[in-house]
Coordinates of N, CA and C and ligand atoms in Angstrom, one line a residue:
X1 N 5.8 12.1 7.1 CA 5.5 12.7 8.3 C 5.2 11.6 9.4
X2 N 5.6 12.0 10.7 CA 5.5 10.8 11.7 C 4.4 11.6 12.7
X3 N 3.3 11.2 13.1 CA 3.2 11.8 14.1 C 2.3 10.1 14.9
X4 N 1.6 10.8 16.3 CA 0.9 9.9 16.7 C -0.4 9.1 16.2
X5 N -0.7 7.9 16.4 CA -1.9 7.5 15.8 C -2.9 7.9 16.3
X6 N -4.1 7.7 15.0 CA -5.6 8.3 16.0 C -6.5 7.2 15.0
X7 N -7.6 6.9 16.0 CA -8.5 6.1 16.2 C -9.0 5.5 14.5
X8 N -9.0 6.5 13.2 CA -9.2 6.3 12.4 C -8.1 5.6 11.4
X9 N -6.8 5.5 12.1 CA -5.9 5.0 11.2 C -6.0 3.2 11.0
X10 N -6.4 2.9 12.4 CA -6.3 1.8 12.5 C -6.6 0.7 11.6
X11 N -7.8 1.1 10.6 CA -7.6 -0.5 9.5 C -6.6 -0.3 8.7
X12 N -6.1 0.8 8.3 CA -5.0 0.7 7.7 C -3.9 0.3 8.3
X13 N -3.6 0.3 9.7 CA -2.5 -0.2 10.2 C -3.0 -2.0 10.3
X14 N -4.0 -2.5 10.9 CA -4.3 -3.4 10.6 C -4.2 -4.6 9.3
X15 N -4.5 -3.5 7.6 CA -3.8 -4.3 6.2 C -2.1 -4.4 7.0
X16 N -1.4 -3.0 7.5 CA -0.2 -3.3 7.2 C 0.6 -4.4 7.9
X17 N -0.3 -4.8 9.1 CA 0.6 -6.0 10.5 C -0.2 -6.9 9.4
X18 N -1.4 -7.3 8.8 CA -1.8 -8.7 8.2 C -0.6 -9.1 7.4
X19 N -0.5 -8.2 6.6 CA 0.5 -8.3 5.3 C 1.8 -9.1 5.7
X20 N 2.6 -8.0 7.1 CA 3.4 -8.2 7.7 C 3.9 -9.6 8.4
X21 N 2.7 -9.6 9.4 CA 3.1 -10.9 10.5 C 1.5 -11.8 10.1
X22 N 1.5 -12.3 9.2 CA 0.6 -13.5 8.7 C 0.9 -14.5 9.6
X23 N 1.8 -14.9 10.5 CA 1.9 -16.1 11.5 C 1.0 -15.6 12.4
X24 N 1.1 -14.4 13.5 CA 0.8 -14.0 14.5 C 0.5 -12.5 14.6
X25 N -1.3 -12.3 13.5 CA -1.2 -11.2 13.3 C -1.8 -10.9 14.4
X26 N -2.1 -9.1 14.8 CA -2.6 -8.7 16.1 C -3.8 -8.1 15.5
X27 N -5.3 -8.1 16.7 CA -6.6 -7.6 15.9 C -6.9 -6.7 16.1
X28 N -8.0 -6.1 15.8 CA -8.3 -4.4 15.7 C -8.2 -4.6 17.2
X29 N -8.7 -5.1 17.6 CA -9.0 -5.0 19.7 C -7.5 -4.6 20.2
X30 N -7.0 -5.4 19.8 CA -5.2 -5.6 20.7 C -4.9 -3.9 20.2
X31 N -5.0 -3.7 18.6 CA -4.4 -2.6 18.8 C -5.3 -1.5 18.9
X32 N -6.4 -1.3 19.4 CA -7.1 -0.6 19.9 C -6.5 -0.1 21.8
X33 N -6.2 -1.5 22.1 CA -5.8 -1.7 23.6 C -4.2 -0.9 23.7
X34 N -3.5 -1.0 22.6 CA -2.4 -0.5 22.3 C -2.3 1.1 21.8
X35 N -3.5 1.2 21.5 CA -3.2 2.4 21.0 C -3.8 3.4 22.7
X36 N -4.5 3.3 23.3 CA -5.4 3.2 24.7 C -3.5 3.2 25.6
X37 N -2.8 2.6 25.8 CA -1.9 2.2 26.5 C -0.8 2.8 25.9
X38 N -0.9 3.0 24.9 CA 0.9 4.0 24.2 C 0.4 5.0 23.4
X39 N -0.1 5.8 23.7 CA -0.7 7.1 23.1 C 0.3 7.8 22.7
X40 N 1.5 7.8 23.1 CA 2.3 9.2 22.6 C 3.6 8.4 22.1
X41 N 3.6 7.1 21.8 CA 4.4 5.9 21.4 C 3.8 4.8 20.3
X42 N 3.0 5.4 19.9 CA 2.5 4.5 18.9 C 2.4 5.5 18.0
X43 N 3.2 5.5 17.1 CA 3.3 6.0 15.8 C 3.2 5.9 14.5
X44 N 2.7 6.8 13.8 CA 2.5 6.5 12.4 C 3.4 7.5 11.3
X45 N 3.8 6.9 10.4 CA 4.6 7.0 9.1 C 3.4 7.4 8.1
X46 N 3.3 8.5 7.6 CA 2.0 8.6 6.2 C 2.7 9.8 5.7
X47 N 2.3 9.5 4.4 CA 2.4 10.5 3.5 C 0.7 11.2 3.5
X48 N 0.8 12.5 3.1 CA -0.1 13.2 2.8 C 0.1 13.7 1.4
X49 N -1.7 14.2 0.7 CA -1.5 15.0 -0.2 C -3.1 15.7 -0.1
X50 N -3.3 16.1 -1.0 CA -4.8 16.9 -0.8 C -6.1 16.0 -1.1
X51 N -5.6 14.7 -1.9 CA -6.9 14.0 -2.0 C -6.7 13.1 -0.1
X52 N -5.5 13.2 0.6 CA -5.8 12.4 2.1 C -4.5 12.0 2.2
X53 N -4.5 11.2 3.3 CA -3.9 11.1 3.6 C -3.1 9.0 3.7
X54 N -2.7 8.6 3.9 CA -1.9 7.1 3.1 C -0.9 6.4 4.3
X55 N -1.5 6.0 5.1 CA -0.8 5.2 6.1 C 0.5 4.3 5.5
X56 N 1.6 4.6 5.6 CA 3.1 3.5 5.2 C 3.6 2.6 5.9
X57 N 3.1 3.2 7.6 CA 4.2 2.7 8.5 C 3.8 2.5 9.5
X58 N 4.4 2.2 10.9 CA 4.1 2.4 12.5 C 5.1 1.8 13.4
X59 N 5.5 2.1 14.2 CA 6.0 1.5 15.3 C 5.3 2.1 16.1
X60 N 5.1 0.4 17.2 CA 4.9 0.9 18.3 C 5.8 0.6 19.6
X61 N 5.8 1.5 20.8 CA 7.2 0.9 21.7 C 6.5 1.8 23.4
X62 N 7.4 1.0 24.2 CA 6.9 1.2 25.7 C 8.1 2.4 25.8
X63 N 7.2 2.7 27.0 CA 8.1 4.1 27.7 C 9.5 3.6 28.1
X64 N 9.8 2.2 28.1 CA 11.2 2.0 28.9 C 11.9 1.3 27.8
X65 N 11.2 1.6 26.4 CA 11.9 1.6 25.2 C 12.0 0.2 24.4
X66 N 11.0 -1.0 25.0 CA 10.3 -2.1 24.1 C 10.0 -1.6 23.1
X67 N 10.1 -2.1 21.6 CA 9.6 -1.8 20.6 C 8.2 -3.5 20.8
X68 N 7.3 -2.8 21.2 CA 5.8 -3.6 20.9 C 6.0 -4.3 19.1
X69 N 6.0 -3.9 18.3 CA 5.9 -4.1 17.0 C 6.4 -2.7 15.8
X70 N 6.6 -3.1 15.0 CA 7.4 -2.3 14.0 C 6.6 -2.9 12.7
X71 N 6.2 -2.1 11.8 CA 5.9 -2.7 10.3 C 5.8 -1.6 9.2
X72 N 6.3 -1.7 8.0 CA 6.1 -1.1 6.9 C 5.2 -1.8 5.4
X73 N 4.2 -1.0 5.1 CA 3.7 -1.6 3.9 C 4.7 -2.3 3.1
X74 N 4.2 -3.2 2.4 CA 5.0 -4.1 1.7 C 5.7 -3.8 0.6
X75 N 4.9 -2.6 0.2 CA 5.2 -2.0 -1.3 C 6.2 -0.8 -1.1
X76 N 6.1 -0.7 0.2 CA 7.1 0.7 0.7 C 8.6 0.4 1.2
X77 N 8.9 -0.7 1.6 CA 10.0 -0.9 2.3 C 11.4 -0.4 1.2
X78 N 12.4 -0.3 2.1 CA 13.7 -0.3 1.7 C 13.7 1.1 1.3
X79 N 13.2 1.7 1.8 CA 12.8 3.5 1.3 C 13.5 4.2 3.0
X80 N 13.8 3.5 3.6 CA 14.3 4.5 4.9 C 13.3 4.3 6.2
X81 N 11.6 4.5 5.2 CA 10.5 4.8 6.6 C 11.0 4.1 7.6
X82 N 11.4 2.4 8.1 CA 11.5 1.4 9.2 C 12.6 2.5 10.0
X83 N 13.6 2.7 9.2 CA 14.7 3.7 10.2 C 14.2 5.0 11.1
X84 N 13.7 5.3 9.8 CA 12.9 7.0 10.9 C 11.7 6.7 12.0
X85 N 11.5 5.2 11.8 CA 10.3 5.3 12.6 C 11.1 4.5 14.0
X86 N 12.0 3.7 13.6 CA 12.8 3.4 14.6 C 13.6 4.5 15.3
X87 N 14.4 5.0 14.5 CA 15.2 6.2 15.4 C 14.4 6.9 16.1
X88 N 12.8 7.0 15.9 CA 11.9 7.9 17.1 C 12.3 7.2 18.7
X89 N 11.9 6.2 18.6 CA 12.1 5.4 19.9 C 13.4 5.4 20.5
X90 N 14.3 5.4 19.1 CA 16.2 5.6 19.7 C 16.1 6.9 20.3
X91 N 15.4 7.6 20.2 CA 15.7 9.3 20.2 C 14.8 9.9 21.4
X92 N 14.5 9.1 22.3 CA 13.2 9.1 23.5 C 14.8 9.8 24.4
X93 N 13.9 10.6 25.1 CA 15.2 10.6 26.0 C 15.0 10.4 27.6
X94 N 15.9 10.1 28.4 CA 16.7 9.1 29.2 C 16.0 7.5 29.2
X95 N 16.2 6.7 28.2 CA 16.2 5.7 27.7 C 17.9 5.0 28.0
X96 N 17.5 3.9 28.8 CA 18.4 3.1 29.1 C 18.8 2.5 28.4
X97 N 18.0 1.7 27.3 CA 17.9 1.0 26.2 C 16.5 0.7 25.1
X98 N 17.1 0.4 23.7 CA 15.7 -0.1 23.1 C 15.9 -1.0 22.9
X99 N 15.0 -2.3 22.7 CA 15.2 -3.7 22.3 C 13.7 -4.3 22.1
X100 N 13.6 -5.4 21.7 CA 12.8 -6.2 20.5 C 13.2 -7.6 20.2
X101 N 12.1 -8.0 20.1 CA 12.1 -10.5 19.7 C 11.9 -9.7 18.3
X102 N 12.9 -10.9 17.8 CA 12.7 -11.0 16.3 C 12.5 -12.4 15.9
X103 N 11.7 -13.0 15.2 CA 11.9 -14.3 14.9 C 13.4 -14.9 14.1
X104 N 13.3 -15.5 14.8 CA 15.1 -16.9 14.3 C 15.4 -16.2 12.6
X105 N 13.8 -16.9 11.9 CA 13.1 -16.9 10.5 C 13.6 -15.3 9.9
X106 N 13.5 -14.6 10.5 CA 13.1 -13.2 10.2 C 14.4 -12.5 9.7
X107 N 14.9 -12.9 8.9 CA 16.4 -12.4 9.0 C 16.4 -11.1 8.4
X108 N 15.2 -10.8 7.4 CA 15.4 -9.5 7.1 C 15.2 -8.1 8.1
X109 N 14.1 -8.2 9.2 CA 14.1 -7.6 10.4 C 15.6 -7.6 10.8
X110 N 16.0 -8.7 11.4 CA 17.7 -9.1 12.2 C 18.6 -7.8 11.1
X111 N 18.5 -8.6 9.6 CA 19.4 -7.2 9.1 C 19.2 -5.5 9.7
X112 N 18.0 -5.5 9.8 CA 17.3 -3.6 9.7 C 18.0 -3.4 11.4
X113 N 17.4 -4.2 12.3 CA 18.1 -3.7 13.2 C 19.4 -3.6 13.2
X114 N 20.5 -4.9 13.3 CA 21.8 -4.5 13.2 C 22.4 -3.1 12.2
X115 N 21.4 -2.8 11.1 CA 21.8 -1.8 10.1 C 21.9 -0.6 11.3
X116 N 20.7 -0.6 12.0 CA 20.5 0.7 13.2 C 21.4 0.2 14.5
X117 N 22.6 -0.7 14.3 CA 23.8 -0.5 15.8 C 22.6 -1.4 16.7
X118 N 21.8 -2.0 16.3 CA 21.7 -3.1 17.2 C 22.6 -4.4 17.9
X119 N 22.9 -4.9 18.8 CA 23.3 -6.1 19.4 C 22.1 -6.9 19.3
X120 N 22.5 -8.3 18.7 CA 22.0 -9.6 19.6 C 22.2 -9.7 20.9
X121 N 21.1 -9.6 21.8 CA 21.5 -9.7 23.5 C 21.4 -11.2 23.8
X122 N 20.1 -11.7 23.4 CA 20.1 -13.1 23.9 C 18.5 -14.2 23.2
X123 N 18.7 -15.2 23.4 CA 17.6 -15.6 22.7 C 16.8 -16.3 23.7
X124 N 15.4 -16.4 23.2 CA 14.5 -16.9 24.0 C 13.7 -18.1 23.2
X125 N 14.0 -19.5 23.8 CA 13.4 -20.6 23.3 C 11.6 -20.6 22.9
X126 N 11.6 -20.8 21.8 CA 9.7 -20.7 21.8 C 8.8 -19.6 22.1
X127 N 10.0 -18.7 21.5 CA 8.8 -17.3 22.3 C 7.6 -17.5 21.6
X128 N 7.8 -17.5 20.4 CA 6.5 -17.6 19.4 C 5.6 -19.3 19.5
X129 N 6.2 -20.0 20.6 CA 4.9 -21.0 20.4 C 6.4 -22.2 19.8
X130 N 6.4 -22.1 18.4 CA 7.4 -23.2 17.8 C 8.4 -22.4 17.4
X131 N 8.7 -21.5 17.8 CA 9.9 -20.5 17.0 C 10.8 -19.6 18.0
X132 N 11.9 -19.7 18.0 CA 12.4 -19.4 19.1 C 13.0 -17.9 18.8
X133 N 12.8 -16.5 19.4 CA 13.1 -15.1 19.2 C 14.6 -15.2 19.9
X134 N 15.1 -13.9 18.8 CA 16.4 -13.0 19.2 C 15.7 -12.1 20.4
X135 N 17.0 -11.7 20.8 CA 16.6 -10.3 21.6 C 17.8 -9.4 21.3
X136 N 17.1 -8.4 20.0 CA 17.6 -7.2 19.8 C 18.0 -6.0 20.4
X137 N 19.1 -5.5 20.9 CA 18.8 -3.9 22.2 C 20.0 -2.9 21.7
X138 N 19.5 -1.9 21.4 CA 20.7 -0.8 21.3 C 20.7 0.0 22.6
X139 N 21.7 0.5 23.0 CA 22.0 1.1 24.3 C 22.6 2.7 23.7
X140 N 22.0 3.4 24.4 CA 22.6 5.1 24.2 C 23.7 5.3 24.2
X141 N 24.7 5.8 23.5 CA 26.3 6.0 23.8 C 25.9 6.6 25.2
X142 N 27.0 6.9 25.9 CA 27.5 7.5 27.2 C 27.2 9.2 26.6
Ligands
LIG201 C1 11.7 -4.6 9.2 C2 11.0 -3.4 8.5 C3 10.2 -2.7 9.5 C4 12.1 -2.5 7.9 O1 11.4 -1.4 7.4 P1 12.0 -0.6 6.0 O2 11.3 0.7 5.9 O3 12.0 -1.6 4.9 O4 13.5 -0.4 6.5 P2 14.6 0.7 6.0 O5 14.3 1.0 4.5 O6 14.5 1.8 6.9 O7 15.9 -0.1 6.1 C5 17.1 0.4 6.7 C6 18.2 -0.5 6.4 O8 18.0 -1.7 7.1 C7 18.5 -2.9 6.4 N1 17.3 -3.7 5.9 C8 16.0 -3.4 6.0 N2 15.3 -4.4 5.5 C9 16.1 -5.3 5.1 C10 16.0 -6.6 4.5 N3 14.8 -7.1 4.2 N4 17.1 -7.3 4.2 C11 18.3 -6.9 4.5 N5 18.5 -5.6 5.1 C12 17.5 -4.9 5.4 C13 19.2 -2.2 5.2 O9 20.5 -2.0 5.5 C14 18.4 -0.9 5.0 O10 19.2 0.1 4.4 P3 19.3 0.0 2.7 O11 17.9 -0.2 2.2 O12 19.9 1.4 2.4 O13 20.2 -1.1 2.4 C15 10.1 -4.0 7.3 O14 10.9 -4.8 6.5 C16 8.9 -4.7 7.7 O15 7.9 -4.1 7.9 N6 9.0 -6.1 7.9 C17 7.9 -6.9 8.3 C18 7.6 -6.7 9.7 C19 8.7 -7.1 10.6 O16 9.4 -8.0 10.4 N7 8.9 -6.2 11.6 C20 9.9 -6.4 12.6 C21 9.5 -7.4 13.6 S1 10.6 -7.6 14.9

């Protein structure tokens, strides 16, 4: 199930970006600020059952179709969730484009996008400080 985040999900989204981006993780505040600022764009991936409910996933992305950050539990990947939670943002409608920095490093992200009809648009020296980002963008067919 995808729906929006709410206030309680948050440390569990917090394990899943530590796990994830250990270089340049983001803190309860930022995504507190993020969740405050993309309310109907920050989304969560969980399974449910009757003993609760099990955070897997999230992306989050701007109205003009920035993906802010994307991550899947560690133990979950390669299961589909990064696509369904991406194709939410592909599926926004009248969206000009979606696009995203990926680190140089990151090749396995670079695969997941191009898997989803991404282009490499262009790269940006040292986005990260010592590490220089892709710029990932899919554009709507006509
Ligand atoms: C990138 C990420 C969100 C993908 O999520 P996911 O749920 O594992 O992705 P999916 O299962 O939907 O993958 C869809 C397709 O993308 C490609 N893909 C995904 N991860 C890949 C990897 N590590 N290596 C190569 N291809 C990959 C595959 O083609 C995959 O299809 P397949 O499993 O049938 O071969 C996840 O790996 C993650 O959280 N990574 C750490 C955080 C991160 O790097 N976020 C992106 C920052 S820009």
């Amino acid at each position: 199930m995808i729906r929006p985040v709410s206030f309680s999900d948050l440390n569990s989204i917090l394990q899943i970006e530590s796990q994830s981006f250990p270089k340049s993780p983001y803190d309860w505040t930022t995504f507190l600020h993020l969740q405050m600022l993309h309310p109907d764009t920050f989304l969560v991936y969980c399974n449910a059952d009757r003993v609760g409910e099990e955070i897997l996933g999230y992306i989050i992305f701007s109205q003009d179709g920035h993906v802010i950050s994307i991550a899947v539990h560690p133990h979950h990947r390669r299961k589909g969730i990064g696509a369904l939670l991406l194709r939410r943002a592909m599926n926004t409608p009248n969206l000009e484009k979606v696009w995203a920095e990926v680190r140089i490093s990151n090749l396995g992200a670079q695969a997941f996008y191009l898997k989803l009809e991404f282009q490499i648009a262009g790269l940006v020296p040292n986005y990260y400080g010592n590490e220089d980002a892709l710029i990932v963008q899919w554009i709507p067919p006509p």
